[in-house]
Amino acid sequence: MPVKIEVIDHDDYKPQFEQRQYIKKIVKTDEIVESILTVKARDKDCTNNGYACSYEIVRDQPVVPFKVDASGSISTTESLDKAGTYTFKVRGYDCLNKNSFAETDVTIEVSEPCVPKFIGTFSISISLFDIILLDN
């Protein structure tokens, strides 16, 4: 009795990030920040609602104080107490084949908080005649 076997190729597409580059500006903080931004890679033949199944920060670059979870959410791993710019790559993996992935660039710019300050010298003189007392 002949047996017919049909092989279906489930991995026709590589993941593709929704943006070529992600840029986020944040203010420096002593706190650990959850979910600074979220990267997303779509995969047309992925079973995870069309999104890549996992993400990771590419480690062949300088160590950065960030992590990325399975949904693409990027958080800090330590406080960002210095202003500066961090640039790194995130990889999104295909659900069916870990050898199939896409990469995107992420830039996080950490700035000083905007604190208003006076420039120059100011003086005010008030006389007793300028003060009006309101009777309650």
Short mmCIF file of N, CA, C and O in Angstrom, two decimals:
data_model
loop_
_atom_site.label_atom_id
_atom_site.label_comp_id
_atom_site.label_asym_id
_atom_site.label_seq_id
_atom_site.Cartn_x
_atom_site.Cartn_y
_atom_site.Cartn_z
N MET A 1 0.84 -1.16 0.00
CA MET A 1 0.00 0.00 0.00
C MET A 1 0.89 1.25 0.00
O MET A 1 1.69 1.44 0.90
N PRO A 2 0.76 2.14 -1.00
CA PRO A 2 1.58 3.35 -1.06
C PRO A 2 1.12 4.38 -0.01
O PRO A 2 -0.05 4.49 0.31
N VAL A 3 2.11 5.10 0.53
CA VAL A 3 1.84 6.14 1.53
C VAL A 3 2.29 7.48 0.94
O VAL A 3 3.40 7.61 0.43
N LYS A 4 1.41 8.45 1.01
CA LYS A 4 1.74 9.77 0.49
C LYS A 4 2.06 10.68 1.67
O LYS A 4 1.27 10.82 2.61
N ILE A 5 3.24 11.31 1.64
CA ILE A 5 3.67 12.23 2.69
C ILE A 5 3.80 13.61 2.08
O ILE A 5 4.48 13.79 1.06
N GLU A 6 3.14 14.56 2.67
CA GLU A 6 3.21 15.94 2.20
C GLU A 6 3.95 16.78 3.23
O GLU A 6 3.57 16.83 4.40
N VAL A 7 5.02 17.43 2.82
CA VAL A 7 5.81 18.28 3.71
C VAL A 7 5.40 19.73 3.46
O VAL A 7 5.42 20.21 2.34
N ILE A 8 5.01 20.39 4.53
CA ILE A 8 4.60 21.79 4.43
C ILE A 8 5.69 22.66 5.03
O ILE A 8 6.11 22.45 6.17
N ASP A 9 6.15 23.62 4.28
CA ASP A 9 7.18 24.53 4.77
C ASP A 9 6.51 25.64 5.58
O ASP A 9 5.73 26.42 5.05
N HIS A 10 6.83 25.70 6.85
CA HIS A 10 6.20 26.68 7.74
C HIS A 10 7.03 27.95 7.90
O HIS A 10 6.59 28.88 8.54
N ASP A 11 8.23 27.97 7.36
CA ASP A 11 9.11 29.12 7.61
C ASP A 11 9.51 29.78 6.30
O ASP A 11 10.64 29.68 5.85
N ASP A 12 8.56 30.46 5.69
CA ASP A 12 8.83 31.12 4.42
C ASP A 12 9.33 32.55 4.59
O ASP A 12 9.85 33.13 3.65
N TYR A 13 9.15 33.13 5.76
CA TYR A 13 9.45 34.55 5.95
C TYR A 13 10.36 34.75 7.16
O TYR A 13 10.23 34.07 8.17
N LYS A 14 11.24 35.73 7.02
CA LYS A 14 12.06 36.16 8.15
C LYS A 14 11.31 37.27 8.88
O LYS A 14 10.50 37.98 8.29
N PRO A 15 11.59 37.45 10.17
CA PRO A 15 10.97 38.57 10.87
C PRO A 15 11.44 39.90 10.29
O PRO A 15 12.54 39.99 9.73
N GLN A 16 10.62 40.93 10.43
CA GLN A 16 10.98 42.29 10.02
C GLN A 16 10.49 43.24 11.11
O GLN A 16 9.33 43.18 11.51
N PHE A 17 11.39 44.11 11.55
CA PHE A 17 10.99 45.09 12.56
C PHE A 17 10.08 46.13 11.94
O PHE A 17 10.21 46.48 10.77
N GLU A 18 9.15 46.62 12.76
CA GLU A 18 8.21 47.64 12.30
C GLU A 18 8.91 48.96 12.02
O GLU A 18 8.41 49.77 11.24
N GLN A 19 10.05 49.20 12.66
CA GLN A 19 10.85 50.40 12.40
C GLN A 19 12.29 49.98 12.18
O GLN A 19 12.77 49.03 12.80
N ARG A 20 12.98 50.71 11.32
CA ARG A 20 14.38 50.41 11.07
C ARG A 20 15.24 50.82 12.27
O ARG A 20 16.26 50.21 12.55
N GLN A 21 14.79 51.88 12.95
CA GLN A 21 15.52 52.37 14.11
C GLN A 21 14.51 52.90 15.14
O GLN A 21 13.50 53.50 14.78
N TYR A 22 14.80 52.65 16.40
CA TYR A 22 13.97 53.14 17.50
C TYR A 22 14.81 54.15 18.29
O TYR A 22 15.94 53.85 18.66
N ILE A 23 14.24 55.32 18.55
CA ILE A 23 14.93 56.35 19.32
C ILE A 23 14.00 56.80 20.44
O ILE A 23 12.82 57.08 20.21
N LYS A 24 14.53 56.86 21.64
CA LYS A 24 13.75 57.28 22.80
C LYS A 24 14.59 58.25 23.63
O LYS A 24 15.76 57.99 23.89
N LYS A 25 13.97 59.35 24.04
CA LYS A 25 14.63 60.32 24.92
C LYS A 25 14.01 60.20 26.30
O LYS A 25 12.78 60.21 26.43
N ILE A 26 14.85 60.07 27.31
CA ILE A 26 14.37 60.00 28.68
C ILE A 26 15.23 60.91 29.56
O ILE A 26 16.34 61.28 29.19
N VAL A 27 14.71 61.24 30.73
CA VAL A 27 15.44 62.06 31.70
C VAL A 27 16.16 61.13 32.66
O VAL A 27 15.61 60.09 33.06
N LYS A 28 17.39 61.49 33.03
CA LYS A 28 18.14 60.63 33.93
C LYS A 28 17.38 60.43 35.23
O LYS A 28 16.61 61.28 35.66
N THR A 29 17.59 59.24 35.82
CA THR A 29 16.84 58.88 37.02
C THR A 29 17.65 57.93 37.89
O THR A 29 18.52 57.22 37.38
N ASP A 30 17.37 57.94 39.17
CA ASP A 30 18.00 57.00 40.10
C ASP A 30 17.19 55.70 40.21
O ASP A 30 17.58 54.79 40.91
N GLU A 31 16.07 55.64 39.52
CA GLU A 31 15.18 54.49 39.58
C GLU A 31 15.44 53.55 38.40
O GLU A 31 15.91 53.97 37.35
N ILE A 32 15.05 52.30 38.57
CA ILE A 32 15.04 51.36 37.44
C ILE A 32 13.72 51.59 36.71
O ILE A 32 12.66 51.64 37.34
N VAL A 33 13.78 51.76 35.41
CA VAL A 33 12.60 52.11 34.62
C VAL A 33 12.12 50.88 33.86
O VAL A 33 12.87 50.29 33.09
N GLU A 34 10.87 50.51 34.09
CA GLU A 34 10.25 49.41 33.36
C GLU A 34 9.64 49.94 32.07
O GLU A 34 8.98 50.97 32.09
N SER A 35 9.86 49.27 31.01
CA SER A 35 9.26 49.56 29.71
C SER A 35 9.48 50.99 29.23
O SER A 35 8.57 51.80 29.15
N ILE A 36 10.72 51.28 28.88
CA ILE A 36 11.07 52.57 28.28
C ILE A 36 10.44 52.68 26.91
O ILE A 36 9.88 53.70 26.54
N LEU A 37 10.56 51.61 26.14
CA LEU A 37 9.94 51.54 24.82
C LEU A 37 9.80 50.08 24.43
O LEU A 37 10.39 49.20 25.05
N THR A 38 9.01 49.83 23.40
CA THR A 38 8.79 48.46 22.93
C THR A 38 9.13 48.36 21.46
O THR A 38 8.67 49.17 20.66
N VAL A 39 9.99 47.40 21.13
CA VAL A 39 10.31 47.11 19.74
C VAL A 39 9.43 45.95 19.30
O VAL A 39 9.09 45.09 20.10
N LYS A 40 9.05 45.95 18.01
CA LYS A 40 8.20 44.88 17.50
C LYS A 40 8.70 44.42 16.14
O LYS A 40 8.93 45.23 15.25
N ALA A 41 8.84 43.11 16.00
CA ALA A 41 9.18 42.51 14.71
C ALA A 41 8.01 41.64 14.28
O ALA A 41 7.51 40.84 15.05
N ARG A 42 7.58 41.81 13.05
CA ARG A 42 6.48 41.01 12.50
C ARG A 42 7.08 39.84 11.73
O ARG A 42 8.13 39.95 11.12
N ASP A 43 6.37 38.74 11.77
CA ASP A 43 6.79 37.55 11.03
C ASP A 43 5.53 36.94 10.43
O ASP A 43 4.64 36.47 11.16
N LYS A 44 5.43 36.94 9.12
CA LYS A 44 4.19 36.54 8.44
C LYS A 44 3.79 35.10 8.69
O LYS A 44 2.62 34.76 8.57
N ASP A 45 4.75 34.24 9.02
CA ASP A 45 4.36 32.85 9.26
C ASP A 45 4.60 32.44 10.71
O ASP A 45 4.74 31.27 11.01
N CYS A 46 4.59 33.40 11.60
CA CYS A 46 4.79 33.11 13.02
C CYS A 46 3.45 32.84 13.70
O CYS A 46 2.46 33.49 13.40
N THR A 47 3.44 31.93 14.62
CA THR A 47 2.21 31.56 15.31
C THR A 47 1.92 32.46 16.52
O THR A 47 0.93 32.27 17.20
N ASN A 48 2.76 33.42 16.77
CA ASN A 48 2.63 34.32 17.92
C ASN A 48 1.89 35.60 17.50
O ASN A 48 2.41 36.69 17.63
N ASN A 49 0.68 35.46 16.97
CA ASN A 49 -0.10 36.59 16.46
C ASN A 49 0.65 37.41 15.42
O ASN A 49 0.45 38.61 15.29
N GLY A 50 1.54 36.76 14.71
CA GLY A 50 2.28 37.45 13.65
C GLY A 50 3.50 38.20 14.12
O GLY A 50 4.13 38.91 13.35
N TYR A 51 3.87 38.07 15.39
CA TYR A 51 5.05 38.75 15.92
C TYR A 51 6.16 37.75 16.19
O TYR A 51 5.91 36.55 16.38
N ALA A 52 7.39 38.26 16.21
CA ALA A 52 8.53 37.42 16.55
C ALA A 52 8.32 36.83 17.94
O ALA A 52 7.63 37.41 18.78
N CYS A 53 8.92 35.67 18.19
CA CYS A 53 8.68 34.98 19.46
C CYS A 53 9.59 35.41 20.59
O CYS A 53 9.23 35.28 21.75
N SER A 54 10.75 35.90 20.27
CA SER A 54 11.65 36.33 21.33
C SER A 54 12.58 37.42 20.82
O SER A 54 12.77 37.58 19.61
N TYR A 55 13.14 38.15 21.77
CA TYR A 55 14.04 39.26 21.46
C TYR A 55 15.25 39.18 22.39
O TYR A 55 15.15 38.65 23.49
N GLU A 56 16.35 39.72 21.91
CA GLU A 56 17.51 39.85 22.78
C GLU A 56 18.36 41.02 22.33
O GLU A 56 18.33 41.41 21.15
N ILE A 57 19.11 41.58 23.28
CA ILE A 57 20.07 42.63 22.94
C ILE A 57 21.31 41.92 22.45
O ILE A 57 21.81 40.99 23.10
N VAL A 58 21.81 42.33 21.30
CA VAL A 58 23.00 41.71 20.72
C VAL A 58 24.18 42.02 21.63
O VAL A 58 24.44 43.19 21.95
N ARG A 59 24.89 41.01 22.06
CA ARG A 59 25.94 41.17 23.05
C ARG A 59 27.35 41.32 22.48
O ARG A 59 28.30 41.30 23.23
N ASP A 60 27.50 41.49 21.17
CA ASP A 60 28.83 41.68 20.60
C ASP A 60 29.18 43.16 20.53
O ASP A 60 29.93 43.61 19.69
N GLN A 61 28.66 43.93 21.44
CA GLN A 61 28.87 45.37 21.51
C GLN A 61 29.09 45.74 22.97
O GLN A 61 28.94 44.89 23.84
N PRO A 62 29.41 46.99 23.26
CA PRO A 62 29.60 47.36 24.67
C PRO A 62 28.35 47.05 25.51
O PRO A 62 27.23 47.13 25.03
N VAL A 63 28.58 46.68 26.75
CA VAL A 63 27.47 46.35 27.65
C VAL A 63 26.64 47.60 27.90
O VAL A 63 27.18 48.68 28.12
N VAL A 64 25.33 47.46 27.83
CA VAL A 64 24.42 48.57 28.06
C VAL A 64 23.52 48.23 29.25
O VAL A 64 23.25 47.07 29.51
N PRO A 65 23.05 49.25 29.98
CA PRO A 65 22.23 48.99 31.18
C PRO A 65 20.75 48.77 30.85
O PRO A 65 19.88 49.38 31.46
N PHE A 66 20.49 47.91 29.87
CA PHE A 66 19.12 47.65 29.44
C PHE A 66 18.91 46.17 29.25
O PHE A 66 19.86 45.40 29.07
N LYS A 67 17.63 45.77 29.26
CA LYS A 67 17.25 44.39 28.95
C LYS A 67 15.99 44.45 28.10
O LYS A 67 15.28 45.46 28.08
N VAL A 68 15.73 43.39 27.36
CA VAL A 68 14.52 43.31 26.55
C VAL A 68 13.83 41.99 26.88
O VAL A 68 14.48 40.96 27.02
N ASP A 69 12.50 42.04 27.07
CA ASP A 69 11.78 40.81 27.41
C ASP A 69 11.22 40.15 26.14
O ASP A 69 11.41 40.64 25.03
N ALA A 70 10.51 39.06 26.31
CA ALA A 70 10.00 38.27 25.18
C ALA A 70 8.99 39.03 24.33
O ALA A 70 8.77 38.69 23.17
N SER A 71 8.38 40.08 24.89
CA SER A 71 7.41 40.86 24.12
C SER A 71 8.04 42.08 23.44
O SER A 71 7.35 42.84 22.76
N GLY A 72 9.35 42.28 23.63
CA GLY A 72 10.05 43.40 23.00
C GLY A 72 10.14 44.65 23.85
O GLY A 72 10.63 45.69 23.40
N SER A 73 9.69 44.57 25.10
CA SER A 73 9.72 45.73 26.00
C SER A 73 11.13 45.91 26.57
O SER A 73 11.69 44.99 27.15
N ILE A 74 11.68 47.12 26.41
CA ILE A 74 13.02 47.43 26.87
C ILE A 74 12.94 48.18 28.20
O ILE A 74 12.19 49.15 28.32
N SER A 75 13.69 47.70 29.20
CA SER A 75 13.73 48.29 30.53
C SER A 75 15.19 48.51 30.93
O SER A 75 16.09 47.94 30.32
N THR A 76 15.39 49.31 31.97
CA THR A 76 16.75 49.49 32.48
C THR A 76 17.10 48.36 33.44
O THR A 76 16.22 47.77 34.08
N THR A 77 18.38 48.08 33.56
CA THR A 77 18.85 47.09 34.53
C THR A 77 19.50 47.77 35.73
O THR A 77 19.84 47.12 36.70
N GLU A 78 19.67 49.08 35.63
CA GLU A 78 20.24 49.88 36.72
C GLU A 78 19.79 51.32 36.53
O GLU A 78 19.19 51.66 35.51
N SER A 79 20.07 52.15 37.51
CA SER A 79 19.66 53.55 37.40
C SER A 79 20.47 54.24 36.31
O SER A 79 21.62 53.88 36.05
N LEU A 80 19.85 55.21 35.66
CA LEU A 80 20.53 55.99 34.63
C LEU A 80 20.82 57.36 35.23
O LEU A 80 20.08 58.31 35.03
N ASP A 81 21.88 57.44 36.01
CA ASP A 81 22.17 58.65 36.76
C ASP A 81 23.15 59.58 36.06
O ASP A 81 23.61 60.56 36.64
N LYS A 82 23.48 59.28 34.81
CA LYS A 82 24.36 60.15 34.01
C LYS A 82 23.70 60.41 32.67
O LYS A 82 23.12 59.51 32.07
N ALA A 83 23.83 61.64 32.20
CA ALA A 83 23.35 61.95 30.85
C ALA A 83 24.28 61.30 29.84
O ALA A 83 25.48 61.17 30.07
N GLY A 84 23.72 60.86 28.73
CA GLY A 84 24.52 60.24 27.68
C GLY A 84 23.63 59.53 26.69
O GLY A 84 22.40 59.50 26.83
N THR A 85 24.25 58.95 25.68
CA THR A 85 23.51 58.25 24.63
C THR A 85 23.97 56.80 24.57
O THR A 85 25.17 56.53 24.57
N TYR A 86 23.01 55.91 24.53
CA TYR A 86 23.27 54.48 24.40
C TYR A 86 22.71 54.01 23.07
O TYR A 86 21.55 54.25 22.76
N THR A 87 23.54 53.34 22.29
CA THR A 87 23.10 52.79 21.01
C THR A 87 23.45 51.30 21.00
O THR A 87 24.57 50.91 21.32
N PHE A 88 22.45 50.49 20.66
CA PHE A 88 22.66 49.04 20.63
C PHE A 88 21.70 48.41 19.65
O PHE A 88 20.79 49.05 19.15
N LYS A 89 21.92 47.13 19.37
CA LYS A 89 21.06 46.39 18.45
C LYS A 89 20.19 45.41 19.24
O LYS A 89 20.63 44.83 20.22
N VAL A 90 18.96 45.25 18.76
CA VAL A 90 18.06 44.24 19.30
C VAL A 90 17.74 43.27 18.18
O VAL A 90 17.49 43.67 17.04
N ARG A 91 17.74 42.00 18.52
CA ARG A 91 17.45 40.94 17.56
C ARG A 91 16.09 40.34 17.88
O ARG A 91 15.79 40.05 19.03
N GLY A 92 15.26 40.17 16.84
CA GLY A 92 13.97 39.51 16.98
C GLY A 92 14.02 38.18 16.26
O GLY A 92 14.40 38.11 15.09
N TYR A 93 13.65 37.11 16.96
CA TYR A 93 13.77 35.75 16.41
C TYR A 93 12.46 35.21 15.89
O TYR A 93 11.40 35.43 16.46
N ASP A 94 12.58 34.45 14.82
CA ASP A 94 11.47 33.69 14.25
C ASP A 94 11.01 32.64 15.25
O ASP A 94 11.82 32.07 15.98
N CYS A 95 9.73 32.37 15.27
CA CYS A 95 9.18 31.37 16.21
C CYS A 95 9.59 29.95 15.86
O CYS A 95 9.69 29.10 16.74
N LEU A 96 9.82 29.69 14.61
CA LEU A 96 10.07 28.32 14.17
C LEU A 96 11.54 28.02 13.95
O LEU A 96 11.92 26.85 13.86
N ASN A 97 12.36 29.04 13.83
CA ASN A 97 13.74 28.80 13.44
C ASN A 97 14.62 29.88 14.09
O ASN A 97 14.61 31.02 13.66
N LYS A 98 15.40 29.51 15.10
CA LYS A 98 16.24 30.48 15.81
C LYS A 98 17.35 31.05 14.91
O LYS A 98 17.96 32.04 15.24
N ASN A 99 17.60 30.39 13.78
CA ASN A 99 18.60 30.91 12.84
C ASN A 99 18.02 32.00 11.94
O ASN A 99 18.73 32.61 11.16
N SER A 100 16.72 32.22 12.03
CA SER A 100 16.05 33.25 11.25
C SER A 100 15.70 34.40 12.19
O SER A 100 14.93 34.23 13.13
N PHE A 101 16.30 35.57 11.94
CA PHE A 101 16.09 36.71 12.82
C PHE A 101 16.27 38.01 12.06
O PHE A 101 16.75 38.02 10.92
N ALA A 102 15.87 39.08 12.69
CA ALA A 102 16.09 40.43 12.15
C ALA A 102 16.70 41.27 13.26
O ALA A 102 16.57 40.96 14.45
N GLU A 103 17.40 42.33 12.88
CA GLU A 103 17.99 43.24 13.85
C GLU A 103 17.53 44.66 13.59
O GLU A 103 17.25 45.04 12.45
N THR A 104 17.46 45.43 14.66
CA THR A 104 17.14 46.85 14.56
C THR A 104 18.06 47.62 15.49
O THR A 104 18.59 47.06 16.46
N ASP A 105 18.26 48.90 15.19
CA ASP A 105 19.07 49.77 16.03
C ASP A 105 18.18 50.47 17.04
O ASP A 105 17.10 50.95 16.70
N VAL A 106 18.66 50.55 18.27
CA VAL A 106 17.95 51.26 19.33
C VAL A 106 18.89 52.32 19.89
O VAL A 106 20.05 52.03 20.20
N THR A 107 18.41 53.55 19.99
CA THR A 107 19.17 54.63 20.61
C THR A 107 18.34 55.20 21.75
O THR A 107 17.18 55.57 21.55
N ILE A 108 18.95 55.25 22.93
CA ILE A 108 18.29 55.84 24.09
C ILE A 108 19.15 57.01 24.55
O ILE A 108 20.33 56.83 24.87
N GLU A 109 18.55 58.19 24.50
CA GLU A 109 19.25 59.42 24.89
C GLU A 109 18.79 59.81 26.29
O GLU A 109 17.61 60.04 26.52
N VAL A 110 19.74 59.85 27.22
CA VAL A 110 19.45 60.20 28.60
C VAL A 110 19.91 61.64 28.81
O VAL A 110 21.07 61.97 28.58
N SER A 111 18.98 62.50 29.24
CA SER A 111 19.31 63.92 29.41
C SER A 111 19.14 64.35 30.86
O SER A 111 18.48 63.67 31.66
N GLU A 112 19.73 65.48 31.17
CA GLU A 112 19.56 66.09 32.49
C GLU A 112 18.12 66.56 32.61
O GLU A 112 17.52 66.96 31.63
N PRO A 113 17.58 66.55 33.83
CA PRO A 113 16.23 67.10 33.99
C PRO A 113 16.24 68.60 33.71
O PRO A 113 17.23 69.27 33.95
N CYS A 114 15.15 69.09 33.20
CA CYS A 114 15.04 70.51 32.89
C CYS A 114 14.65 71.24 34.17
O CYS A 114 13.51 71.20 34.60
N VAL A 115 15.63 71.88 34.78
CA VAL A 115 15.40 72.61 36.01
C VAL A 115 15.53 74.09 35.71
O VAL A 115 16.59 74.55 35.26
N PRO A 116 14.48 74.86 35.92
CA PRO A 116 14.58 76.29 35.63
C PRO A 116 15.54 76.96 36.61
O PRO A 116 15.60 76.60 37.78
N LYS A 117 16.30 77.90 36.11
CA LYS A 117 17.17 78.67 36.99
C LYS A 117 17.26 80.09 36.48
O LYS A 117 17.11 80.35 35.28
N PHE A 118 17.47 81.00 37.40
CA PHE A 118 17.58 82.41 37.06
C PHE A 118 18.95 82.70 36.46
O PHE A 118 19.95 82.15 36.91
N ILE A 119 18.94 83.52 35.45
CA ILE A 119 20.19 83.96 34.85
C ILE A 119 20.32 85.44 35.16
O ILE A 119 19.47 86.24 34.78
N GLY A 120 21.34 85.81 35.88
CA GLY A 120 21.52 87.21 36.24
C GLY A 120 21.06 87.47 37.66
O GLY A 120 20.69 86.57 38.41
N THR A 121 21.06 88.72 38.04
CA THR A 121 20.68 89.12 39.39
C THR A 121 19.38 89.91 39.32
O THR A 121 19.21 90.78 38.48
N PHE A 122 18.49 89.61 40.24
CA PHE A 122 17.21 90.30 40.30
C PHE A 122 17.05 90.86 41.71
O PHE A 122 17.47 90.23 42.68
N SER A 123 16.43 92.03 41.78
CA SER A 123 16.14 92.58 43.11
C SER A 123 14.74 93.13 43.10
O SER A 123 14.24 93.60 42.08
N ILE A 124 14.11 93.05 44.25
CA ILE A 124 12.75 93.57 44.43
C ILE A 124 12.76 94.42 45.69
O ILE A 124 13.32 94.02 46.71
N SER A 125 12.15 95.57 45.60
CA SER A 125 11.99 96.37 46.82
C SER A 125 10.51 96.56 47.07
O SER A 125 9.74 96.85 46.16
N ILE A 126 10.12 96.35 48.29
CA ILE A 126 8.72 96.49 48.68
C ILE A 126 8.66 97.47 49.84
O ILE A 126 9.41 97.35 50.81
N SER A 127 7.77 98.43 49.73
CA SER A 127 7.57 99.36 50.85
C SER A 127 6.29 98.99 51.56
O SER A 127 5.48 98.21 51.07
N LEU A 128 6.10 99.55 52.73
CA LEU A 128 4.89 99.28 53.49
C LEU A 128 3.64 99.72 52.75
O LEU A 128 2.57 99.17 52.92
N PHE A 129 3.77 100.72 51.93
CA PHE A 129 2.61 101.22 51.18
C PHE A 129 2.17 100.24 50.08
O PHE A 129 1.05 100.28 49.61
N ASP A 130 3.10 99.35 49.64
CA ASP A 130 2.78 98.40 48.60
C ASP A 130 2.04 97.16 49.13
O ASP A 130 1.47 96.40 48.38
N ILE A 131 2.03 96.98 50.42
CA ILE A 131 1.40 95.81 51.02
C ILE A 131 -0.04 96.16 51.37
O ILE A 131 -0.31 97.11 52.10
N ILE A 132 -0.95 95.43 50.88
CA ILE A 132 -2.37 95.63 51.17
C ILE A 132 -2.85 94.42 51.94
O ILE A 132 -2.72 93.29 51.49
N LEU A 133 -3.39 94.66 53.08
CA LEU A 133 -3.91 93.56 53.88
C LEU A 133 -5.40 93.40 53.57
O LEU A 133 -6.16 94.35 53.57
N LEU A 134 -5.78 92.21 53.32
CA LEU A 134 -7.19 91.94 53.06
C LEU A 134 -7.84 91.49 54.35
O LEU A 134 -7.34 90.62 55.06
N ASP A 135 -8.95 92.10 54.64
CA ASP A 135 -9.68 91.74 55.85
C ASP A 135 -10.60 90.56 55.53
O ASP A 135 -11.40 90.63 54.62
N ASN A 136 -10.47 89.51 56.27
CA ASN A 136 -11.29 88.31 56.02
C ASN A 136 -12.63 88.47 56.61
O ASN A 136 -13.14 88.51 57.54
#
